[in-house]
Coordinates of C-alpha atoms and ligand atoms in Angstrom, one line a residue:
M192 CA 52.4 57.3 51.0
A193 CA 49.7 59.1 52.5
S194 CA 51.0 62.3 54.9
P195 CA 51.1 61.9 59.3
Q196 CA 47.9 64.2 59.4
T197 CA 45.9 61.9 56.6
L198 CA 46.7 59.2 58.5
E199 CA 45.7 60.6 61.6
I200 CA 42.5 62.1 60.4
V201 CA 41.7 58.8 58.5
K202 CA 42.0 56.6 61.5
A203 CA 39.9 58.9 64.3
T204 CA 37.0 59.0 61.5
V205 CA 36.3 55.3 60.6
P206 CA 34.6 54.8 63.7
V207 CA 32.7 57.1 62.4
L208 CA 31.8 55.7 58.6
E209 CA 31.6 52.6 60.0
E210 CA 28.6 53.2 61.8
H211 CA 27.0 55.4 57.9
G212 CA 28.8 52.6 56.0
T213 CA 26.0 51.0 53.9
A214 CA 24.1 54.5 54.3
I215 CA 27.3 56.4 52.7
T216 CA 27.6 53.2 50.6
T217 CA 23.4 53.4 49.3
V218 CA 24.0 57.0 48.8
F219 CA 27.3 56.3 46.4
Y220 CA 26.0 53.6 44.0
K221 CA 22.2 55.7 43.3
N222 CA 23.8 59.0 42.9
M223 CA 27.1 57.0 40.7
F224 CA 24.2 55.1 38.8
N225 CA 22.5 58.3 37.9
G226 CA 25.7 59.9 36.6
H227 CA 27.1 56.9 34.7
P228 CA 23.9 54.3 34.0
E229 CA 26.5 52.3 31.5
L230 CA 27.7 50.8 34.8
L231 CA 24.6 49.5 35.7
D232 CA 25.4 47.0 33.0
I233 CA 28.6 45.7 35.3
F234 CA 27.4 45.2 38.6
N235 CA 25.2 42.3 39.2
E236 CA 21.2 44.2 39.5
T237 CA 20.4 41.5 42.2
N238 CA 22.8 41.6 44.4
Q239 CA 21.7 45.3 44.5
K240 CA 19.1 44.9 45.3
L241 CA 19.9 42.3 47.5
G242 CA 22.2 44.8 48.6
R243 CA 25.2 43.1 49.3
Q244 CA 27.5 44.3 46.8
Q245 CA 27.0 46.9 48.9
T246 CA 27.5 46.0 52.2
A247 CA 31.2 44.5 50.5
L248 CA 32.3 47.7 49.6
A249 CA 31.7 49.8 52.5
M250 CA 33.3 47.2 54.2
T251 CA 36.6 47.1 52.2
V252 CA 37.4 50.2 51.8
L253 CA 37.2 51.2 55.4
A254 CA 38.8 48.1 56.3
A255 CA 42.0 49.0 53.7
A256 CA 41.6 52.3 54.8
K257 CA 42.3 51.1 58.9
H258 CA 45.5 50.0 57.1
L259 CA 46.8 52.9 54.7
E260 CA 49.8 53.3 56.4
N261 CA 51.3 49.5 55.5
L262 CA 48.5 48.8 52.1
T263 CA 51.0 46.1 51.2
T264 CA 49.8 43.6 54.0
L265 CA 46.7 43.7 52.2
L266 CA 48.3 42.5 49.1
P267 CA 46.4 38.7 49.7
Q268 CA 42.6 40.0 50.0
V269 CA 43.5 42.6 47.1
T270 CA 44.0 40.0 45.1
Q271 CA 40.9 37.7 45.5
I272 CA 38.4 40.9 44.7
S273 CA 40.7 41.9 41.5
H274 CA 40.6 39.0 40.0
K275 CA 36.8 39.1 40.5
H276 CA 37.1 42.7 38.8
R277 CA 39.4 42.0 35.6
A278 CA 36.6 39.2 35.3
L279 CA 34.5 41.7 35.1
Q280 CA 36.9 43.8 33.0
I281 CA 37.0 46.8 35.6
L282 CA 39.8 48.8 33.7
P283 CA 42.3 52.1 35.7
E284 CA 39.1 54.6 34.5
H285 CA 36.7 53.2 36.3
Y286 CA 38.2 53.8 40.2
P287 CA 37.8 57.9 39.3
I288 CA 34.1 57.2 39.1
V289 CA 34.0 55.1 41.8
G290 CA 36.4 57.6 43.9
T291 CA 34.2 60.4 43.1
H292 CA 30.5 59.4 44.4
L293 CA 32.3 58.0 47.1
L294 CA 33.8 60.7 48.3
G295 CA 30.2 62.8 47.9
A296 CA 28.5 60.2 49.4
I297 CA 30.7 60.8 52.5
K298 CA 29.5 64.4 52.3
E299 CA 25.7 64.1 51.6
V300 CA 25.3 61.5 54.9
L301 CA 27.8 63.0 56.7
G302 CA 27.0 66.6 56.5
E303 CA 28.2 69.5 58.4
A304 CA 31.0 67.0 60.5
A305 CA 32.5 66.8 56.9
N306 CA 34.9 69.3 56.9
D307 CA 37.5 70.1 54.3
D308 CA 40.3 68.6 56.4
I309 CA 38.2 64.8 56.4
I310 CA 37.4 65.2 53.0
N311 CA 40.9 66.0 52.1
A312 CA 42.3 63.1 54.3
W313 CA 39.7 60.3 52.7
T314 CA 40.1 62.0 48.5
E315 CA 44.0 61.0 49.5
A316 CA 43.3 58.3 51.4
Y317 CA 41.1 55.9 48.4
D318 CA 43.5 57.5 45.8
E319 CA 46.3 55.3 47.5
I320 CA 43.9 52.4 48.1
A321 CA 42.8 52.7 44.6
S322 CA 46.3 52.7 43.2
V323 CA 46.9 48.9 44.8
F324 CA 44.3 48.0 43.0
I325 CA 44.8 49.2 39.8
Q326 CA 48.4 48.0 40.0
V327 CA 47.4 44.3 40.5
E328 CA 44.7 44.2 38.1
H329 CA 47.8 45.7 35.6
G330 CA 49.1 42.7 36.4
M331 CA 46.2 40.6 35.6
Y332 CA 44.8 42.0 32.8
E333 CA 49.3 41.8 30.9
Q334 CA 48.5 38.2 32.0
E335 CA 45.1 37.0 30.5
M336 CA 44.0 34.5 28.1
W337 CA 42.5 36.5 26.3
Q338 CA 41.9 39.8 26.2
G339 CA 38.3 41.8 27.3
F340 CA 34.7 39.7 26.9
A341 CA 35.2 36.6 23.3
P342 CA 32.8 35.5 21.3
F343 CA 32.1 30.9 22.3
K344 CA 30.2 28.7 20.3
V345 CA 28.0 26.4 22.2
T346 CA 29.6 22.7 20.7
E347 CA 27.6 20.4 23.4
K348 CA 24.9 21.3 26.2
V349 CA 23.4 18.1 28.2
E350 CA 22.4 17.8 31.7
A351 CA 24.6 17.0 34.6
A352 CA 21.7 16.1 36.6
T353 CA 17.9 17.5 37.3
D354 CA 18.3 21.8 36.4
I355 CA 22.4 21.5 35.7
A356 CA 23.1 21.9 32.8
A357 CA 27.0 20.7 31.4
F358 CA 28.0 23.4 28.5
T359 CA 31.1 23.1 26.2
V360 CA 32.2 26.0 24.2
V361 CA 35.2 27.1 21.3
P362 CA 36.3 30.2 19.8
V363 CA 34.8 31.3 17.3
N364 CA 38.3 32.3 15.7
A365 CA 37.0 31.7 12.4
D366 CA 34.4 34.8 12.4
L367 CA 37.1 36.5 14.3
E368 CA 40.0 36.5 10.9
S369 CA 37.0 37.2 8.7
N370 CA 36.0 40.6 10.6
N371 CA 38.1 43.5 10.0
T372 CA 36.6 45.4 13.8
A373 CA 37.3 41.8 16.3
S374 CA 39.5 43.0 19.0
H375 CA 40.1 40.0 19.6
K376 CA 42.6 37.8 18.9
P377 CA 42.2 34.6 17.5
I378 CA 42.4 32.1 20.8
D379 CA 44.2 28.9 20.5
L380 CA 42.4 26.1 22.8
S381 CA 45.5 23.6 22.7
K382 CA 47.5 26.4 24.6
L383 CA 45.1 27.7 27.1
K384 CA 46.6 26.8 30.5
L385 CA 43.8 26.3 32.4
S386 CA 43.8 26.0 36.1
A387 CA 41.3 23.7 38.2
G388 CA 39.0 26.0 40.6
Q389 CA 38.8 29.0 37.7
Y390 CA 35.8 30.4 36.7
I391 CA 35.0 32.5 33.5
T392 CA 32.7 35.0 33.2
V393 CA 29.3 35.0 30.8
K394 CA 28.4 38.1 29.4
T395 CA 24.7 38.2 28.4
D396 CA 21.5 40.6 27.5
P397 CA 18.9 38.6 28.6
T398 CA 15.7 38.9 27.0
D399 CA 13.4 39.7 30.3
S400 CA 15.9 42.4 31.7
D401 CA 16.8 45.7 30.5
R402 CA 20.2 45.0 31.2
I403 CA 23.8 43.3 29.9
A404 CA 24.6 40.8 32.9
L405 CA 27.2 39.3 33.6
R406 CA 28.2 36.3 36.4
H407 CA 30.4 33.9 36.6
Y408 CA 30.6 29.7 36.1
S409 CA 33.7 27.4 38.0
L410 CA 35.3 25.2 35.2
F411 CA 33.9 21.8 36.1
S412 CA 37.3 21.1 33.8
A413 CA 41.1 22.5 32.5
N414 CA 41.1 20.1 30.2
S415 CA 40.8 22.2 27.1
D416 CA 41.2 19.6 25.2
K417 CA 37.3 19.6 23.6
G418 CA 36.6 23.2 24.7
I419 CA 36.3 25.1 28.1
Q420 CA 33.8 23.5 30.1
F421 CA 31.2 25.4 33.0
A422 CA 27.8 24.3 34.0
V423 CA 25.2 26.0 35.0
R424 CA 22.5 25.3 37.5
R425 CA 19.1 27.1 36.7
D426 CA 18.5 29.5 39.7
N427 CA 15.3 29.0 40.8
R428 CA 15.5 29.3 44.7
N429 CA 11.5 31.9 45.4
E430 CA 9.6 33.1 42.9
H431 CA 12.1 35.1 41.4
N432 CA 14.2 33.1 38.9
G433 CA 16.8 33.9 38.9
L434 CA 17.8 36.5 35.6
V435 CA 21.3 34.6 33.8
S436 CA 20.9 30.8 35.2
N437 CA 17.3 30.8 33.4
Y438 CA 18.7 32.8 30.9
L439 CA 21.3 30.3 29.8
H440 CA 18.9 26.9 30.4
D441 CA 16.3 28.2 28.1
S442 CA 18.0 29.7 25.7
L443 CA 21.7 29.1 25.2
E444 CA 21.4 26.6 22.2
V445 CA 24.2 23.8 20.6
G446 CA 25.5 26.6 17.6
D447 CA 25.0 29.9 19.8
T448 CA 27.2 32.1 20.6
V449 CA 27.8 33.4 24.2
L450 CA 30.7 36.3 24.6
L451 CA 33.4 35.2 27.6
S452 CA 36.3 36.9 30.0
A453 CA 38.7 35.1 30.6
P454 CA 39.3 32.4 33.5
A455 CA 40.0 33.6 36.8
G456 CA 40.4 32.7 40.5
D457 CA 42.6 31.7 43.3
F458 CA 40.9 29.0 43.9
E459 CA 43.3 26.0 43.2
L460 CA 45.2 23.2 44.3
N461 CA 48.0 24.1 47.2
Q462 CA 50.3 22.2 44.6
D463 CA 53.5 22.1 46.6
L464 CA 51.2 18.8 48.2
V465 CA 49.4 17.3 44.9
Q466 CA 52.9 14.8 44.1
Q467 CA 52.9 13.9 47.9
N468 CA 51.2 11.4 49.9
D469 CA 51.0 11.8 53.3
I470 CA 48.7 14.9 53.0
P471 CA 45.2 13.2 51.8
L472 CA 43.1 15.7 49.7
V473 CA 39.4 15.8 51.3
L474 CA 36.8 17.5 48.8
V475 CA 33.4 18.3 49.9
S476 CA 30.9 20.0 47.9
A477 CA 27.1 20.7 48.3
G478 CA 24.9 21.0 44.9
V479 CA 26.5 22.5 41.7
G480 CA 29.0 23.4 44.2
V481 CA 30.4 20.4 42.8
T482 CA 32.1 22.3 39.8
P483 CA 35.6 23.7 40.4
I484 CA 35.8 20.6 43.0
L485 CA 35.4 17.6 40.3
S486 CA 38.0 19.4 38.0
M487 CA 40.3 19.7 41.1
L488 CA 39.7 15.9 41.4
E489 CA 40.9 15.1 37.8
A490 CA 43.5 17.7 38.1
Q491 CA 44.8 15.6 41.1
V492 CA 43.6 12.0 39.5
T493 CA 46.0 12.7 36.6
A494 CA 48.5 14.6 38.0
N495 CA 49.3 12.1 40.9
P496 CA 46.8 9.3 40.9
K497 CA 48.5 7.7 44.4
R498 CA 47.6 10.3 46.6
P499 CA 44.6 9.5 49.0
I500 CA 41.7 10.9 48.7
V501 CA 38.4 11.6 51.0
W502 CA 35.0 12.6 48.5
V503 CA 32.1 14.0 50.1
Y504 CA 29.2 15.1 48.0
A505 CA 25.9 16.3 49.4
C506 CA 22.2 16.9 47.5
Q507 CA 19.1 17.0 47.3
N508 CA 18.4 13.1 46.0
Q509 CA 19.6 10.8 43.1
E510 CA 18.3 12.9 40.4
H511 CA 20.3 16.0 42.1
H512 CA 23.7 14.3 41.8
A513 CA 25.5 15.6 39.2
F514 CA 28.1 14.3 36.8
N515 CA 27.9 11.1 38.6
N516 CA 29.7 8.9 35.9
E517 CA 32.3 11.0 36.0
I518 CA 32.8 11.7 39.1
N519 CA 32.9 7.3 39.5
A520 CA 35.7 7.2 36.3
L521 CA 38.1 9.7 37.9
L522 CA 37.5 8.3 41.4
A523 CA 38.0 4.5 39.6
A524 CA 41.6 6.2 38.4
A525 CA 42.5 6.9 41.6
E526 CA 44.9 4.0 43.9
N527 CA 43.1 5.4 47.4
V528 CA 39.3 6.3 47.8
E529 CA 36.4 6.8 49.5
K530 CA 33.5 8.4 48.0
H531 CA 30.8 10.0 50.5
I532 CA 27.4 10.7 49.3
F533 CA 24.4 12.9 51.4
Y534 CA 20.7 12.5 49.8
F535 CA 19.3 15.2 52.5
E536 CA 16.3 14.1 51.1
S537 CA 17.1 10.8 52.8
G538 CA 17.6 12.1 56.2
Q539 CA 21.4 12.5 55.8
I540 CA 23.5 14.8 57.6
L541 CA 26.4 16.1 57.2
D542 CA 27.8 17.0 60.3
E543 CA 30.6 17.9 62.8
A544 CA 29.7 15.0 63.9
W545 CA 30.3 12.9 60.7
L546 CA 33.0 14.9 59.4
A547 CA 35.2 14.9 62.4
N548 CA 36.2 10.9 60.3
L549 CA 38.1 12.7 58.4
P550 CA 41.4 12.2 58.5
K551 CA 43.7 14.8 60.1
P552 CA 45.6 16.8 58.4
A553 CA 44.3 16.8 55.4
D554 CA 43.9 19.9 52.6
I555 CA 40.5 20.7 52.6
Y556 CA 38.6 22.2 49.5
V557 CA 35.2 23.1 49.8
C558 CA 32.3 24.4 47.7
G559 CA 28.6 24.8 47.9
S560 CA 26.4 27.1 49.0
M561 CA 26.8 30.0 51.6
P562 CA 25.0 27.9 54.8
F563 CA 26.3 24.6 53.8
M564 CA 30.3 26.1 53.4
E565 CA 29.2 28.3 56.2
S566 CA 28.5 25.1 58.5
I567 CA 30.8 23.3 57.3
I568 CA 34.0 25.4 58.0
D569 CA 32.9 26.1 61.0
A570 CA 32.4 23.0 61.6
L571 CA 36.2 22.2 59.7
V572 CA 38.0 25.1 61.9
S573 CA 36.4 23.8 65.2
L574 CA 37.7 19.8 64.8
D575 CA 41.5 21.3 64.9
H576 CA 41.9 21.6 61.0
G577 CA 44.0 24.5 60.9
V578 CA 42.8 27.7 58.7
D579 CA 45.1 27.4 56.0
S580 CA 44.2 23.9 55.3
V581 CA 40.5 25.0 54.6
H582 CA 39.9 26.0 51.2
Y583 CA 37.0 27.1 49.9
E584 CA 35.1 29.3 46.7
P585 CA 31.1 30.9 47.5
F586 CA 29.3 31.2 44.6
G587 CA 28.4 34.7 45.5
P588 CA 30.3 38.3 46.6
K589 CA 32.5 36.9 50.0
M590 CA 31.1 39.8 52.0
S591 CA 34.4 40.8 53.8
L592 CA 38.5 40.9 53.9
E593 CA 37.7 39.2 57.8
L594 CA 40.7 42.2 58.6
A595 CA 42.9 42.1 61.7
Ligands
FAD284 C1 33.1 32.2 41.9 C2 31.7 32.0 41.1 C3 31.7 30.9 41.1 C4 30.4 30.4 40.5 N1 30.4 29.2 40.0 C5 28.9 29.2 39.4 C6 28.7 27.6 38.9 O1 29.1 27.0 38.4 N2 27.4 27.2 38.3 C7 26.6 27.9 39.1 O2 25.7 27.1 38.7 N3 26.6 28.6 39.5 C8 27.5 29.5 39.6 N4 27.7 30.7 40.0 C9 26.5 31.7 40.8 C10 27.0 32.3 39.4 O3 27.8 33.4 39.4 C11 25.3 33.4 39.5 O4 25.1 34.4 40.7 C12 23.6 31.7 39.8 O5 23.6 31.2 38.2 C13 22.6 32.4 39.5 O6 22.7 34.1 38.8 P1 21.1 33.8 38.2 O7 21.5 35.5 37.0 O8 21.0 32.7 37.7 O9 20.4 34.5 39.5 P2 20.2 36.2 40.2 O10 19.1 36.5 39.2 O11 21.3 37.2 40.0 O12 19.8 35.7 41.3 C14 19.8 35.0 42.3 C15 18.9 34.4 43.4 O13 18.0 36.1 44.1 C16 17.1 35.5 44.4 N5 16.5 35.8 44.2 C17 16.8 37.8 43.1 N6 15.6 38.7 42.7 C18 15.4 38.3 44.6 C19 14.4 39.7 44.9 N7 14.2 40.8 44.2 N8 14.4 39.5 46.2 C20 14.7 38.0 46.9 N9 15.1 36.8 46.2 C21 15.6 36.6 45.4 C22 17.0 34.2 43.0 O14 15.4 33.8 43.1 C23 18.3 33.5 42.7 O15 17.8 32.3 43.5 C24 29.3 31.1 40.9 C25 29.3 32.9 41.8 C26 30.4 32.4 41.8 C27 31.5 34.3 42.4
HEM285 C1 39.1 50.9 45.5 C2 38.2 51.3 46.0 C3 37.1 49.3 45.4 C4 37.3 47.9 46.1 C5 37.8 48.3 47.4 C6 36.5 47.2 45.5 C7 35.5 46.0 46.8 C8 35.4 45.3 46.0 C9 34.6 44.4 47.0 C10 34.9 43.7 48.5 C11 34.2 43.7 45.8 C12 33.7 42.0 45.9 C13 34.9 40.7 46.2 C14 33.5 39.5 46.0 O1 32.7 39.2 45.1 O2 34.4 38.3 46.1 C15 33.6 43.9 44.6 C16 33.0 43.9 43.8 C17 33.1 45.0 42.6 N1 33.2 45.5 42.0 FE1 35.3 46.4 43.3 N2 36.0 47.3 44.8 C18 36.8 48.7 44.3 C19 36.3 49.5 43.4 C20 35.9 49.0 42.4 C21 35.4 49.7 40.8 C22 36.0 51.1 40.7 C23 34.7 49.8 40.4 C24 34.2 49.6 38.6 C25 33.0 50.9 38.4 C26 33.7 48.0 40.0 C27 33.1 46.6 40.9 C28 33.1 46.2 41.1 C29 31.4 45.2 41.4 C30 30.9 45.1 39.8 C31 32.1 44.1 41.4 C32 30.8 43.0 41.6 C33 30.1 42.8 42.1 C34 28.8 42.4 41.5 O3 28.1 42.0 41.1 O4 27.5 42.1 42.3 N3 34.9 47.4 41.9 N4 34.3 45.2 44.6

């Protein structure tokens, strides 16, 4: 527990640091990557270039420091970030590296204003915050389905829609058994307990980059009978072609091997409602955001086909309509279904006026691009769907902790 003096100094200096937050973390990353270039293989190069991770880390450390006397109130937010850290295999020994460079950056940016008392107080604060993360992540590592990044072989690669490739992969246990240096225990597919909404993390070495690149992909099915299944959209939104998605589309073929860390994430169906039929399940997705939502549809229909389901999907046009046959088969197996499809190119608009028709109360799950999710979530909240009944998964960094 931080001393009263530390609490006082930290709280008094948070506003100053918030003012310099982005500058501090920019210096922090520059110095940290100079001192530890190996960490460039863990951080997302594109997020770095676009400044996304800088903001997330700065806001989180400052937001957490405001709650230093009672960090346990932050456990839900810490847990969400820790899922990502565990998926990326962030280890306890990484925390002092971040701490040293973060404190160094505070010193550098604040200059003479950063006296010894301030630096000592923030060192203590960072250590306390870091120890909460390390503890939560320790629990996650103990439970992870396999350790580190394990090799999987691609057994199927199919086009789920224009620019969306669906991969099925199985563990490469035979090779491991014959390899004395292997650090992984064999993975038994039949014993994996995948959960709808989770994502796996791929570790790739794309040919057109000097770096290893890690990316998350949601499972489109939590059924592991055939293997682990995820789908990748070729990300070519502008002239900077997406590094990993293009690599997976162009270079990962049936028979090839890919490294995966174990499923992670807390985007999951509210299990208390799955067997009940009075609160409908509303599944809203757009584009490749259908992946975790499809696995939720499958989980619901398998567990209880009687529960009312409203399926809402938006995409560019029919060619981009992903997993149409699989979804129709699942919806046909459910007993009480509404299905609504919006093709943007045909001028079909999914807006607040339309969302006002949704049942209320309902348990709602949303996944799509950031602008799509923001507009849907804003509309649902203004339509008085409580925040506890609207769940979502952004396919990028969650920017803020949304603390008090
Ligand atoms: C929890 C989670 C689950 C996810 N699930 C899925 C999934 O199921 N399926 C899926 O397809 N994706 C999913 N994603 C997204 C996925 O992880 C990748 O972010 C995505 O594939 C893009 O990665 P990339 O390496 O191809 O693109 P990156 O190289 O990371 O680029 C990302 C975007 O930035 C643009 N860009 C790159 N460099 C620049 C620059 N210098 N200036 C401007 N723009 C630039 C690119 O054009 C691209 O549009 C998920 C993400 C998360 C966090
Ligand atoms: C107390 C210390 C830390 C805090 C508060 C913190 C906070 C965060 C936050 C808020 C995110 C974004 C989560 C999201 O995408 O939703 C994140 C992601 C990440 N963190 Fe941490 N983190 C800490 C320590 C570390 C350490 C020690 C490392 C490893 C050196 C690390 C590596 C990463 C990486 C690689 C990502 C993903 C970034 C990306 O892909 O762009 N973090 N962290």
